[in-house]
mmCIF file of C-alpha atoms in Angstrom:
data_model
loop_
_atom_site.group_PDB
_atom_site.id
_atom_site.type_symbol
_atom_site.label_atom_id
_atom_site.label_comp_id
_atom_site.label_asym_id
_atom_site.label_seq_id
_atom_site.Cartn_x
_atom_site.Cartn_y
_atom_site.Cartn_z
ATOM 1 C CA GLY A 910 -55.569 -81.718 25.634
ATOM 2 C CA ALA A 911 -59.258 -82.042 26.168
ATOM 3 C CA VAL A 912 -59.177 -84.501 28.862
ATOM 4 C CA VAL A 913 -62.445 -84.890 31.155
ATOM 5 C CA SER A 914 -62.410 -86.617 34.662
ATOM 6 C CA GLN A 915 -65.104 -87.794 36.625
ATOM 7 C CA HIS A 916 -64.900 -88.289 40.652
ATOM 8 C CA PRO A 917 -65.611 -90.663 42.397
ATOM 9 C CA SER A 918 -65.101 -93.572 39.744
ATOM 10 C CA ARG A 919 -67.144 -96.031 41.695
ATOM 11 C CA VAL A 920 -69.289 -95.371 44.806
ATOM 12 C CA ILE A 921 -71.756 -97.886 46.696
ATOM 13 C CA CYS A 922 -74.054 -95.846 48.678
ATOM 14 C CA LYS A 923 -77.302 -97.197 50.844
ATOM 15 C CA SER A 924 -80.938 -96.799 49.498
ATOM 16 C CA GLY A 925 -82.530 -93.569 50.422
ATOM 17 C CA THR A 926 -78.842 -91.674 50.477
ATOM 18 C CA SER A 927 -77.793 -88.895 47.929
ATOM 19 C CA VAL A 928 -74.522 -89.342 45.911
ATOM 20 C CA LYS A 929 -72.642 -86.195 44.134
ATOM 21 C CA ILE A 930 -70.833 -86.941 41.011
ATOM 22 C CA GLU A 931 -68.412 -84.441 39.898
ATOM 23 C CA CYS A 932 -67.458 -83.665 36.421
ATOM 24 C CA ARG A 933 -64.415 -81.526 35.520
ATOM 25 C CA SER A 934 -62.921 -80.477 32.200
ATOM 26 C CA LEU A 935 -59.342 -80.365 33.020
ATOM 27 C CA ASP A 936 -57.324 -78.053 30.224
ATOM 28 C CA PHE A 937 -60.509 -76.504 28.400
ATOM 29 C CA GLN A 938 -63.686 -74.507 29.598
ATOM 30 C CA ALA A 939 -66.549 -76.245 28.717
ATOM 31 C CA THR A 940 -69.878 -74.164 28.031
ATOM 32 C CA THR A 941 -71.740 -77.230 27.985
ATOM 33 C CA MET A 942 -71.702 -80.810 29.483
ATOM 34 C CA PHE A 943 -73.976 -83.689 29.224
ATOM 35 C CA TRP A 944 -74.776 -86.147 31.655
ATOM 36 C CA TYR A 945 -75.273 -89.865 30.161
ATOM 37 C CA ARG A 946 -76.435 -93.242 31.737
ATOM 38 C CA GLN A 947 -75.244 -96.348 30.427
ATOM 39 C CA PHE A 948 -76.659 -99.489 31.461
ATOM 40 C CA PRO A 949 -75.252 -102.638 30.722
ATOM 41 C CA LYS A 950 -75.132 -103.784 27.025
ATOM 42 C CA GLN A 951 -76.883 -101.006 26.108
ATOM 43 C CA SER A 952 -76.336 -97.558 24.576
ATOM 44 C CA LEU A 953 -75.607 -94.474 26.437
ATOM 45 C CA MET A 954 -78.641 -92.463 26.955
ATOM 46 C CA LEU A 955 -78.627 -88.740 27.371
ATOM 47 C CA MET A 956 -80.291 -87.441 30.760
ATOM 48 C CA ALA A 957 -79.166 -84.150 30.869
ATOM 49 C CA THR A 958 -77.522 -80.763 28.736
ATOM 50 C CA SER A 959 -76.173 -78.658 31.533
ATOM 51 C CA ASN A 960 -75.205 -75.193 30.526
ATOM 52 C CA GLU A 961 -72.868 -72.904 32.767
ATOM 53 C CA GLY A 962 -74.961 -70.498 34.681
ATOM 54 C CA SER A 963 -78.371 -71.759 33.495
ATOM 55 C CA LYS A 964 -80.628 -74.410 34.626
ATOM 56 C CA ALA A 965 -79.874 -77.870 33.038
ATOM 57 C CA THR A 966 -82.425 -79.325 30.041
ATOM 58 C CA TYR A 967 -83.515 -82.803 30.893
ATOM 59 C CA GLU A 968 -84.595 -85.376 28.680
ATOM 60 C CA GLN A 969 -88.038 -86.596 28.644
ATOM 61 C CA GLY A 970 -88.704 -89.416 31.429
ATOM 62 C CA VAL A 971 -85.802 -88.157 33.551
ATOM 63 C CA GLU A 972 -86.844 -87.025 36.898
ATOM 64 C CA LYS A 973 -84.981 -83.509 37.556
ATOM 65 C CA ASP A 974 -85.741 -83.733 41.339
ATOM 66 C CA LYS A 975 -84.126 -86.756 41.730
ATOM 67 C CA PHE A 976 -81.085 -86.022 39.357
ATOM 68 C CA LEU A 977 -79.868 -82.465 40.223
ATOM 69 C CA ILE A 978 -77.454 -81.374 37.920
ATOM 70 C CA ASN A 979 -75.780 -78.217 38.558
ATOM 71 C CA HIS A 980 -73.069 -76.720 36.163
ATOM 72 C CA ALA A 981 -71.515 -73.614 38.320
ATOM 73 C CA SER A 982 -68.427 -72.754 36.539
ATOM 74 C CA LEU A 983 -66.883 -73.552 33.011
ATOM 75 C CA THR A 984 -64.886 -76.547 34.294
ATOM 76 C CA LEU A 985 -67.287 -78.205 36.479
ATOM 77 C CA SER A 986 -70.656 -79.708 36.420
ATOM 78 C CA THR A 987 -72.186 -81.911 39.372
ATOM 79 C CA LEU A 988 -74.876 -84.760 39.111
ATOM 80 C CA THR A 989 -76.676 -85.625 42.777
ATOM 81 C CA VAL A 990 -78.552 -88.611 42.725
ATOM 82 C CA THR A 991 -81.320 -87.767 45.669
ATOM 83 C CA SER A 992 -82.743 -90.471 47.789
ATOM 84 C CA ALA A 993 -81.126 -93.174 45.688
ATOM 85 C CA HIS A 994 -82.758 -96.487 45.284
ATOM 86 C CA PRO A 995 -81.340 -99.610 43.869
ATOM 87 C CA GLU A 996 -82.596 -99.001 40.196
ATOM 88 C CA ASP A 997 -80.535 -96.065 39.921
ATOM 89 C CA SER A 998 -77.452 -98.317 40.306
ATOM 90 C CA SER A 999 -75.726 -97.862 36.528
ATOM 91 C CA PHE A 1000 -72.602 -96.325 35.092
ATOM 92 C CA TYR A 1001 -72.927 -92.420 34.906
ATOM 93 C CA ILE A 1002 -70.636 -90.765 32.227
ATOM 94 C CA CYS A 1003 -70.005 -87.131 31.565
ATOM 95 C CA SER A 1004 -68.932 -85.527 28.288
ATOM 96 C CA ALA A 1005 -68.071 -81.927 27.981
ATOM 97 C CA SER A 1006 -68.287 -79.650 24.434
ATOM 98 C CA PRO A 1007 -65.251 -76.810 24.441
ATOM 99 C CA ARG A 1008 -66.177 -72.986 24.588
ATOM 100 C CA GLY A 1009 -65.934 -71.646 21.028
ATOM 101 C CA GLY A 1010 -64.325 -72.502 17.703
ATOM 102 C CA THR A 1011 -65.075 -75.884 15.961
ATOM 103 C CA GLY A 1012 -64.121 -77.789 18.561
ATOM 104 C CA ARG A 1013 -67.885 -76.900 20.392
ATOM 105 C CA TYR A 1014 -69.170 -79.495 18.080
ATOM 106 C CA GLU A 1015 -67.590 -82.180 19.788
ATOM 107 C CA GLN A 1016 -67.973 -84.228 23.058
ATOM 108 C CA TYR A 1017 -65.207 -85.272 25.216
ATOM 109 C CA PHE A 1018 -65.996 -87.914 27.512
ATOM 110 C CA GLY A 1019 -65.130 -88.713 31.388
ATOM 111 C CA PRO A 1020 -64.276 -92.176 32.588
ATOM 112 C CA GLY A 1021 -67.599 -92.744 34.124
ATOM 113 C CA THR A 1022 -68.668 -93.432 37.476
ATOM 114 C CA ARG A 1023 -70.022 -96.771 38.651
ATOM 115 C CA LEU A 1024 -73.038 -96.197 41.067
ATOM 116 C CA THR A 1025 -74.144 -99.302 42.844
ATOM 117 C CA VAL A 1026 -77.156 -98.738 45.516
ATOM 118 C CA THR A 1027 -77.729 -101.192 47.934
ATOM 119 C CA ALA B 1286 -89.090 -93.603 16.119
ATOM 120 C CA GLN B 1287 -85.700 -91.443 15.155
ATOM 121 C CA SER B 1288 -82.671 -94.014 15.976
ATOM 122 C CA VAL B 1289 -79.204 -94.933 15.476
ATOM 123 C CA SER B 1290 -78.869 -98.664 14.557
ATOM 124 C CA GLN B 1291 -75.507 -100.665 14.913
ATOM 125 C CA HIS B 1292 -76.651 -104.195 13.842
ATOM 126 C CA ASN B 1293 -73.612 -105.965 14.537
ATOM 127 C CA HIS B 1294 -73.873 -106.692 18.705
ATOM 128 C CA HIS B 1295 -70.728 -108.458 18.748
ATOM 129 C CA VAL B 1296 -68.154 -109.141 16.228
ATOM 130 C CA ILE B 1297 -65.495 -111.958 16.054
ATOM 131 C CA LEU B 1298 -62.405 -111.527 14.247
ATOM 132 C CA SER B 1299 -58.753 -112.730 13.799
ATOM 133 C CA GLU B 1300 -55.641 -110.841 13.381
ATOM 134 C CA ALA B 1301 -54.910 -109.051 9.900
ATOM 135 C CA ALA B 1302 -59.058 -109.749 8.971
ATOM 136 C CA SER B 1303 -60.778 -106.644 7.649
ATOM 137 C CA LEU B 1304 -63.292 -104.883 9.640
ATOM 138 C CA GLU B 1305 -66.807 -103.151 8.586
ATOM 139 C CA LEU B 1306 -69.051 -101.990 11.549
ATOM 140 C CA GLY B 1307 -72.558 -101.203 10.141
ATOM 141 C CA CYS B 1308 -74.442 -97.760 11.501
ATOM 142 C CA ASN B 1309 -77.732 -96.622 10.400
ATOM 143 C CA TYR B 1310 -79.959 -93.936 11.171
ATOM 144 C CA SER B 1311 -83.321 -92.897 10.950
ATOM 145 C CA TYR B 1312 -82.947 -89.157 10.942
ATOM 146 C CA GLY B 1313 -84.408 -87.276 7.669
ATOM 147 C CA GLY B 1314 -82.560 -83.978 7.745
ATOM 148 C CA THR B 1315 -78.387 -82.751 7.995
ATOM 149 C CA VAL B 1316 -76.614 -85.041 10.402
ATOM 150 C CA ASN B 1317 -73.214 -85.028 11.844
ATOM 151 C CA LEU B 1318 -71.935 -88.438 12.186
ATOM 152 C CA PHE B 1319 -69.156 -89.970 14.793
ATOM 153 C CA TRP B 1320 -67.600 -93.223 15.986
ATOM 154 C CA TYR B 1321 -66.140 -93.653 19.304
ATOM 155 C CA VAL B 1322 -63.770 -96.595 20.984
ATOM 156 C CA GLN B 1323 -63.985 -97.729 24.121
ATOM 157 C CA TYR B 1324 -60.973 -99.756 25.080
ATOM 158 C CA PRO B 1325 -61.744 -102.228 28.332
ATOM 159 C CA GLY B 1326 -61.841 -100.064 31.532
ATOM 160 C CA GLN B 1327 -61.390 -96.650 29.386
ATOM 161 C CA HIS B 1328 -63.449 -93.603 28.639
ATOM 162 C CA LEU B 1329 -64.893 -93.067 25.300
ATOM 163 C CA GLN B 1330 -62.826 -91.705 22.864
ATOM 164 C CA LEU B 1331 -63.388 -90.323 19.137
ATOM 165 C CA LEU B 1332 -62.329 -92.102 16.126
ATOM 166 C CA LEU B 1333 -63.791 -90.219 13.576
ATOM 167 C CA LYS B 1334 -66.284 -87.717 12.328
ATOM 168 C CA TYR B 1335 -68.035 -86.141 9.551
ATOM 169 C CA PHE B 1336 -69.692 -82.980 9.326
ATOM 170 C CA SER B 1337 -69.626 -82.329 5.818
ATOM 171 C CA GLY B 1338 -67.523 -82.771 2.511
ATOM 172 C CA ASP B 1339 -65.424 -86.084 1.460
ATOM 173 C CA PRO B 1340 -68.010 -88.126 2.312
ATOM 174 C CA LEU B 1341 -65.036 -90.909 2.846
ATOM 175 C CA VAL B 1342 -63.561 -89.914 6.161
ATOM 176 C CA LYS B 1343 -60.554 -90.759 7.731
ATOM 177 C CA GLY B 1344 -59.957 -91.324 11.252
ATOM 178 C CA ILE B 1345 -57.127 -92.235 13.842
ATOM 179 C CA LYS B 1346 -55.544 -96.011 14.267
ATOM 180 C CA GLY B 1347 -56.201 -96.900 10.657
ATOM 181 C CA PHE B 1348 -59.775 -96.248 10.774
ATOM 182 C CA GLU B 1349 -62.229 -94.929 8.180
ATOM 183 C CA ALA B 1350 -66.270 -94.619 7.226
ATOM 184 C CA GLU B 1351 -67.917 -93.825 4.664
ATOM 185 C CA PHE B 1352 -71.256 -91.718 4.737
ATOM 186 C CA ILE B 1353 -73.772 -92.315 2.317
ATOM 187 C CA LYS B 1354 -76.501 -90.493 2.603
ATOM 188 C CA SER B 1355 -78.785 -92.372 0.090
ATOM 189 C CA LYS B 1356 -78.246 -95.311 2.438
ATOM 190 C CA PHE B 1357 -78.332 -93.290 5.626
ATOM 191 C CA SER B 1358 -75.190 -95.071 6.828
ATOM 192 C CA PHE B 1359 -71.898 -94.536 8.072
ATOM 193 C CA ASN B 1360 -69.999 -97.761 8.360
ATOM 194 C CA LEU B 1361 -66.778 -98.099 10.144
ATOM 195 C CA ARG B 1362 -64.009 -99.723 8.273
ATOM 196 C CA LYS B 1363 -60.560 -100.960 8.884
ATOM 197 C CA PRO B 1364 -58.566 -103.009 6.183
ATOM 198 C CA SER B 1365 -56.542 -105.177 8.795
ATOM 199 C CA VAL B 1366 -57.447 -105.278 12.647
ATOM 200 C CA GLN B 1367 -55.040 -105.793 15.587
ATOM 201 C CA TRP B 1368 -55.346 -107.570 18.514
ATOM 202 C CA SER B 1369 -55.439 -103.796 20.229
ATOM 203 C CA ASP B 1370 -58.821 -103.137 18.359
ATOM 204 C CA THR B 1371 -60.495 -105.334 20.698
ATOM 205 C CA ALA B 1372 -63.161 -102.802 22.317
ATOM 206 C CA GLU B 1373 -66.393 -101.148 22.327
ATOM 207 C CA TYR B 1374 -67.303 -99.302 19.122
ATOM 208 C CA PHE B 1375 -70.101 -97.002 19.253
ATOM 209 C CA CYS B 1376 -71.553 -94.779 16.179
ATOM 210 C CA ALA B 1377 -73.404 -91.560 17.090
ATOM 211 C CA VAL B 1378 -75.407 -88.641 15.418
ATOM 212 C CA ARG B 1379 -75.813 -84.736 16.176
ATOM 213 C CA LEU B 1380 -78.358 -83.192 14.649
ATOM 214 C CA PRO B 1381 -76.894 -79.756 14.203
ATOM 215 C CA LEU B 1382 -79.976 -78.181 12.987
ATOM 216 C CA THR B 1383 -81.852 -78.432 15.864
ATOM 217 C CA GLY B 1384 -78.943 -75.904 17.384
ATOM 218 C CA ALA B 1385 -78.205 -78.656 19.967
ATOM 219 C CA ASN B 1386 -75.248 -80.463 20.626
ATOM 220 C CA ASN B 1387 -75.957 -83.743 22.208
ATOM 221 C CA LEU B 1388 -75.486 -86.758 20.308
ATOM 222 C CA PHE B 1389 -77.695 -89.760 20.012
ATOM 223 C CA PHE B 1390 -76.154 -93.298 20.217
ATOM 224 C CA GLY B 1391 -76.474 -96.486 18.597
ATOM 225 C CA THR B 1392 -75.960 -99.502 21.395
ATOM 226 C CA GLY B 1393 -72.777 -100.170 20.515
ATOM 227 C CA THR B 1394 -70.666 -103.266 18.865
ATOM 228 C CA ARG B 1395 -68.314 -105.310 20.748
ATOM 229 C CA LEU B 1396 -65.198 -106.404 18.504
ATOM 230 C CA THR B 1397 -63.045 -109.099 19.630
ATOM 231 C CA VAL B 1398 -59.926 -109.487 17.849
ATOM 232 C CA ILE B 1399 -58.144 -113.059 18.165
ATOM 233 C CA PRO B 1400 -54.383 -113.177 17.929
#
């Protein structure tokens, strides 16, 4: 149980275009989903926290107009990188916290999406 | 600045050797502590967690960790590693009193186990 999927796993796009990454909780409802960015040999940096039905909360330094987050349902959150630039190339990871119970304090991670902007 | 530190960036061990990976945090209040593992090409998986109670926590695959509040530490241990333990290990902290569920991660420790 507690499986989180991400799609696509890899994407290459041209500079200036937009890319959408989906994060789905497959066997549980997730009140909260998180988006992280991981640079090579570095830690996961939290970008934003996404709550179903409300606006995402962005961490300091993350441009909310560039990284659009939508959490339209209890099983799906999307991250759209708008007008992507080469410096946006990175590994993007989502996680989801189950709705209710003690599990709501845990996070289950997706496999990540490798974005390369050329 | 508040942070989570993993001082060992890369650890190389032979099979059957004992493992201890360090994790220190700088948050002063109540903390929840986690260790995650990321096997090559796979997603992060929870190894173990500490919320309260017995400071010695046992996780999956023979791993354990000890919370020492006075040292702000949560070191991960395994008495005898296997080749299959080769992976990246991340320590993470949650601050429950903030009401938020987000995690603060350390920079990770890469473990290579030589057969």
